[in-house]
Amino acid sequence: GRADINAKNYVDQTPLFLAAARADEKIVQLLLEKRGIEIDARNSNGYTPLSVAAVNGYEKVVTLL
C-alpha cells in the first residue's frame, strides 16, 4: 500500500505542516508536487502550514505555499 500524504499525528499535524514548521523548503516543495496534498489542513490549534510558516518568518516557505 501507499502512505497517506495527509496523515495526521496526535495533534493533527500533517507532513506538510511539519515541514513548514521546520522551514524545510525541499520537503515542502516535494510535498506540494504530490497529487491530493491538502495545503490548508489545520492542526488541533487551527493553524495551517502557511500560518505556521508566516508566524515564524519563514519567507521562502511562505512563498512556496
C-alpha positions as protocol buffer text, in pm:
chain_id: "A"
residue {
  index: 1
  type: GLY
  ca { x: 0 y: 0 z: 0 }
}
residue {
  index: 2
  type: ARG
  ca { x: 85 y: 363 z: -15 }
}
residue {
  index: 3
  type: ALA
  ca { x: 139 y: 605 z: 269 }
}
residue {
  index: 4
  type: ASP
  ca { x: -129 y: 870 z: 328 }
}
residue {
  index: 5
  type: ILE
  ca { x: 34 y: 1201 z: 236 }
}
residue {
  index: 6
  type: ASN
  ca { x: -222 y: 1384 z: 452 }
}
residue {
  index: 7
  type: ALA
  ca { x: -194 y: 1158 z: 758 }
}
residue {
  index: 8
  type: LYS
  ca { x: -212 y: 1350 z: 1086 }
}
residue {
  index: 9
  type: ASN
  ca { x: -26 y: 1293 z: 1411 }
}
residue {
  index: 10
  type: TYR
  ca { x: -178 y: 1318 z: 1760 }
}
residue {
  index: 11
  type: VAL
  ca { x: -209 y: 1699 z: 1732 }
}
residue {
  index: 12
  type: ASP
  ca { x: -343 y: 1690 z: 1375 }
}
residue {
  index: 13
  type: GLN
  ca { x: -18 y: 1793 z: 1206 }
}
residue {
  index: 14
  type: THR
  ca { x: 35 y: 1669 z: 851 }
}
residue {
  index: 15
  type: PRO
  ca { x: 375 y: 1607 z: 691 }
}
residue {
  index: 16
  type: LEU
  ca { x: 337 y: 1940 z: 507 }
}
residue {
  index: 17
  type: PHE
  ca { x: 264 y: 2120 z: 835 }
}
residue {
  index: 18
  type: LEU
  ca { x: 571 y: 1968 z: 999 }
}
residue {
  index: 19
  type: ALA
  ca { x: 794 y: 2057 z: 704 }
}
residue {
  index: 20
  type: ALA
  ca { x: 662 y: 2415 z: 702 }
}
residue {
  index: 21
  type: ALA
  ca { x: 714 y: 2444 z: 1079 }
}
residue {
  index: 22
  type: ARG
  ca { x: 1078 y: 2340 z: 1034 }
}
residue {
  index: 23
  type: ALA
  ca { x: 1137 y: 2567 z: 732 }
}
residue {
  index: 24
  type: ASP
  ca { x: 1230 y: 2259 z: 528 }
}
residue {
  index: 25
  type: GLU
  ca { x: 1192 y: 2410 z: 182 }
}
residue {
  index: 26
  type: LYS
  ca { x: 1293 y: 2095 z: -6 }
}
residue {
  index: 27
  type: ILE
  ca { x: 1033 y: 1878 z: 168 }
}
residue {
  index: 28
  type: VAL
  ca { x: 764 y: 2146 z: 133 }
}
residue {
  index: 29
  type: GLN
  ca { x: 834 y: 2163 z: -241 }
}
residue {
  index: 30
  type: LEU
  ca { x: 835 y: 1783 z: -273 }
}
residue {
  index: 31
  type: LEU
  ca { x: 502 y: 1751 z: -90 }
}
residue {
  index: 32
  type: LEU
  ca { x: 341 y: 2031 z: -292 }
}
residue {
  index: 33
  type: GLU
  ca { x: 416 y: 1834 z: -609 }
}
residue {
  index: 34
  type: LYS
  ca { x: 213 y: 1536 z: -486 }
}
residue {
  index: 35
  type: ARG
  ca { x: -142 y: 1483 z: -607 }
}
residue {
  index: 36
  type: GLY
  ca { x: -401 y: 1514 z: -333 }
}
residue {
  index: 37
  type: ILE
  ca { x: -194 y: 1719 z: -90 }
}
residue {
  index: 38
  type: GLU
  ca { x: -412 y: 1924 z: 144 }
}
residue {
  index: 39
  type: ILE
  ca { x: -232 y: 2257 z: 168 }
}
residue {
  index: 40
  type: ASP
  ca { x: -488 y: 2412 z: 404 }
}
residue {
  index: 41
  type: ALA
  ca { x: -518 y: 2126 z: 656 }
}
residue {
  index: 42
  type: ARG
  ca { x: -540 y: 2267 z: 1008 }
}
residue {
  index: 43
  type: ASN
  ca { x: -376 y: 2130 z: 1320 }
}
residue {
  index: 44
  type: SER
  ca { x: -553 y: 2097 z: 1655 }
}
residue {
  index: 45
  type: ASN
  ca { x: -489 y: 2467 z: 1727 }
}
residue {
  index: 46
  type: GLY
  ca { x: -634 y: 2577 z: 1393 }
}
residue {
  index: 47
  type: TYR
  ca { x: -304 y: 2663 z: 1226 }
}
residue {
  index: 48
  type: THR
  ca { x: -229 y: 2580 z: 863 }
}
residue {
  index: 49
  type: PRO
  ca { x: 115 y: 2515 z: 712 }
}
residue {
  index: 50
  type: LEU
  ca { x: 107 y: 2870 z: 570 }
}
residue {
  index: 51
  type: SER
  ca { x: 17 y: 3031 z: 901 }
}
residue {
  index: 52
  type: VAL
  ca { x: 288 y: 2848 z: 1095 }
}
residue {
  index: 53
  type: ALA
  ca { x: 549 y: 2944 z: 833 }
}
residue {
  index: 54
  type: ALA
  ca { x: 434 y: 3307 z: 836 }
}
residue {
  index: 55
  type: VAL
  ca { x: 432 y: 3336 z: 1216 }
}
residue {
  index: 56
  type: ASN
  ca { x: 788 y: 3204 z: 1225 }
}
residue {
  index: 57
  type: GLY
  ca { x: 910 y: 3432 z: 945 }
}
residue {
  index: 58
  type: TYR
  ca { x: 997 y: 3152 z: 703 }
}
residue {
  index: 59
  type: GLU
  ca { x: 964 y: 3368 z: 391 }
}
residue {
  index: 60
  type: LYS
  ca { x: 1076 y: 3108 z: 137 }
}
residue {
  index: 61
  type: VAL
  ca { x: 827 y: 2853 z: 271 }
}
residue {
  index: 62
  type: VAL
  ca { x: 551 y: 3117 z: 269 }
}
residue {
  index: 63
  type: THR
  ca { x: 629 y: 3189 z: -96 }
}
residue {
  index: 64
  type: LEU
  ca { x: 612 y: 2818 z: -182 }
}
residue {
  index: 65
  type: LEU
  ca { x: 278 y: 2778 z: -8 }
}
